[in-house]
Coordinates of C-alpha atoms in Angstrom, one line a residue:
A200 CA 70.3 66.2 21.4
G201 CA 66.9 66.2 19.8
K202 CA 64.1 63.7 20.5
E203 CA 64.8 61.8 17.2
T204 CA 68.5 61.4 18.2
R205 CA 67.6 60.2 21.7
N206 CA 65.1 57.7 20.3
A207 CA 67.6 56.4 17.7
Y208 CA 70.2 56.0 20.4
Q209 CA 67.7 54.1 22.6
L210 CA 66.8 51.7 19.8
N211 CA 70.5 51.3 18.9
E212 CA 71.2 50.1 22.5
Y213 CA 69.1 47.0 21.6
N214 CA 70.8 46.7 18.1
I215 CA 67.5 47.9 16.5
K216 CA 68.1 49.9 13.4
P217 CA 66.0 51.5 10.6
H218 CA 65.9 49.8 7.3
I219 CA 64.2 52.5 5.2
R220 CA 65.8 55.9 5.2
E221 CA 64.1 57.4 2.1
P222 CA 60.7 59.2 1.9
T223 CA 57.7 56.9 2.2
T224 CA 54.9 59.5 2.0
F225 CA 54.4 62.4 -0.4
D226 CA 51.8 65.2 0.0
R227 CA 50.1 67.1 -2.7
G228 CA 52.6 70.0 -2.4
G229 CA 55.4 67.6 -3.2
A230 CA 56.8 67.4 0.4
A231 CA 58.3 64.0 1.3
T232 CA 58.7 62.4 4.7
C233 CA 59.7 59.0 6.1
I234 CA 56.8 58.1 8.4
D235 CA 56.3 54.5 7.5
N236 CA 59.3 53.0 9.4
S237 CA 60.7 49.5 9.4
F238 CA 63.0 48.6 12.3
S239 CA 64.5 45.4 13.4
N240 CA 67.6 43.9 15.0
M241 CA 68.3 41.7 11.9
E242 CA 70.7 42.5 9.1
V243 CA 68.7 43.5 6.0
L244 CA 69.9 42.1 2.7
S245 CA 68.1 44.7 0.7
A246 CA 65.5 47.4 1.2
C247 CA 63.6 49.6 -1.3
V248 CA 60.7 51.9 -1.5
G249 CA 58.3 51.9 -4.5
D250 CA 55.1 53.7 -5.5
T251 CA 51.8 51.8 -5.7
Y252 CA 50.0 54.8 -7.2
L253 CA 47.1 53.9 -5.0
S254 CA 47.7 56.4 -2.2
D255 CA 50.2 59.0 -0.9
H256 CA 52.1 56.2 0.8
T257 CA 54.7 54.0 -0.9
F258 CA 55.3 50.4 -0.2
Q259 CA 58.5 49.1 1.4
V260 CA 60.2 45.8 0.8
C261 CA 62.9 44.5 3.1
K262 CA 64.6 41.2 2.4
F263 CA 66.2 39.3 5.3
D264 CA 67.9 35.9 5.7
I265 CA 65.7 34.2 8.3
K266 CA 67.2 31.3 10.1
R267 CA 65.7 28.8 12.5
R268 CA 67.1 25.9 14.5
N269 CA 66.2 22.3 14.0
Y270 CA 64.6 21.1 17.3
S271 CA 63.7 17.6 16.1
P272 CA 63.2 14.9 18.7
N273 CA 66.4 13.2 17.6
N274 CA 68.4 16.5 18.0
I275 CA 66.9 17.0 21.5
K276 CA 67.9 13.5 22.5
L277 CA 71.4 14.1 21.1
F278 CA 71.7 17.3 23.1
E279 CA 70.6 15.6 26.3
N280 CA 73.0 12.8 25.7
C281 CA 75.9 15.3 25.1
L282 CA 75.2 17.1 28.4
I283 CA 74.8 13.8 30.3
T284 CA 78.0 12.3 29.0
E285 CA 80.0 15.5 29.5
T286 CA 82.5 15.0 32.4
W287 CA 82.7 18.7 33.3
D288 CA 86.2 18.1 34.6
S289 CA 87.3 21.5 33.4
L290 CA 85.0 23.0 36.0
K291 CA 86.5 21.1 39.0
S292 CA 89.8 22.8 39.1
K293 CA 88.4 26.3 39.0
T294 CA 87.4 28.2 42.2
N295 CA 86.3 31.5 40.7
F296 CA 82.5 31.5 39.9
N297 CA 82.9 33.7 36.8
E298 CA 85.5 31.3 35.3
K299 CA 83.2 28.3 36.0
F300 CA 80.2 30.1 34.5
K301 CA 82.2 31.0 31.4
I302 CA 83.5 27.4 30.9
C303 CA 80.0 25.9 31.6
S304 CA 78.2 28.2 29.2
G305 CA 80.9 27.6 26.6
I306 CA 80.4 23.9 26.8
F307 CA 76.6 24.3 26.8
Y308 CA 76.6 26.5 23.7
T309 CA 79.0 24.3 21.8
Y310 CA 76.7 21.4 22.2
Y311 CA 73.7 23.6 21.5
N312 CA 75.1 24.8 18.2
E313 CA 76.2 21.4 17.2
C314 CA 72.9 19.6 18.1
F315 CA 70.5 22.3 16.9
P316 CA 72.1 23.7 13.6
E317 CA 70.7 26.9 12.1
Q318 CA 68.9 26.4 8.8
L319 CA 67.9 29.1 6.3
V320 CA 64.1 29.4 6.0
K321 CA 63.1 28.9 2.4
E322 CA 61.2 31.6 0.6
N323 CA 57.6 31.1 -0.6
V324 CA 56.5 28.6 1.9
V325 CA 53.2 28.5 3.9
S326 CA 53.7 28.0 7.6
K327 CA 51.6 25.7 9.8
N328 CA 49.3 28.5 10.8
G329 CA 48.6 29.4 7.1
L330 CA 50.7 32.5 7.0
H331 CA 52.6 33.0 3.7
I332 CA 56.3 33.6 4.0
G333 CA 57.3 35.0 0.6
S334 CA 60.0 36.8 -1.2
G335 CA 57.9 39.7 -2.2
S336 CA 59.2 39.2 -5.7
L337 CA 56.4 41.1 -7.4
H338 CA 56.9 44.0 -5.1
L339 CA 60.6 43.9 -5.6
Q340 CA 60.1 43.9 -9.4
L341 CA 57.7 46.8 -9.1
C342 CA 60.1 48.6 -6.9
E343 CA 63.0 48.2 -9.3
M344 CA 60.8 49.3 -12.2
S345 CA 59.5 52.4 -10.4
K346 CA 63.1 53.5 -10.1
M347 CA 63.6 53.5 -13.8
E348 CA 61.8 56.7 -14.5
K349 CA 63.8 57.3 -17.7
C350 CA 61.9 54.4 -19.2
I351 CA 58.4 55.7 -18.5
N352 CA 57.8 56.6 -22.2
N353 CA 58.9 53.2 -23.3
P354 CA 55.7 51.1 -24.2
I355 CA 57.4 47.8 -23.2
Y356 CA 58.3 49.2 -19.8
T357 CA 54.9 50.7 -19.1
D358 CA 53.1 47.5 -20.2
K359 CA 55.3 45.3 -17.9
F360 CA 54.9 47.8 -15.0
K361 CA 51.1 47.7 -15.5
K362 CA 50.9 43.9 -15.5
I363 CA 53.0 43.6 -12.3
K364 CA 50.9 46.3 -10.6
E365 CA 47.7 44.5 -11.6
K366 CA 49.0 41.2 -10.2
I367 CA 49.8 42.9 -6.9
Q368 CA 46.4 44.5 -6.8
R369 CA 44.6 41.2 -7.4
R370 CA 46.7 39.4 -4.8
S371 CA 46.0 42.1 -2.2
G372 CA 42.3 42.1 -2.9
L373 CA 42.2 45.6 -4.3
R374 CA 40.7 44.4 -7.6

C-alpha cells in the first residue's frame, strides 16, 4: 500500500475522515490538486469548495452540527444526588469484575446523559473569548454561485456574485 493509503488507514483508526475530496489548488497550467485538507472525527452536514479569485487556492466550507453539554451548577448537583442515592444493588450479586464494570459504567452514563443533556450550538454567536462561531453563510452562497458556471454571462448572477465577494473581502480585511 502507498503512503497515502497507510496515512488514510491510520487516521481512519481514530474515526478521522477527510471532508473535502475535490481539488483545492489550481496551477497556471490547469493542474488541480487537493492540498488544503479538512479532517475531523465529526459527521459533516455539507462541504463545498469555491473560488475566491484572490489566489490559486480555493476556500472550503464545512458545516457541522456542534453539540455541547449543559454543565450548570444545578445539573452538577442533580448528577451528584443521582450517584449518591443510587443503591448499586445490581453490583452486589456479581463476582466478575468485567460484569461489575459494565453495570457500573452503564448506570454512570445513564445519569450523565440525563443530567447533562446535549444541546445544539446555535450559529452566529460570539463565544466568551470573542471568537465568532458562524454559519459561513456568505461563503456558502459564494460556493453555490461559483458552481453555476452556466450563469456567468447573466448580469443578475454576476452582480450578485460580485456583491457577495465584496462582502467577504471586507469582512476578512482584504479591502
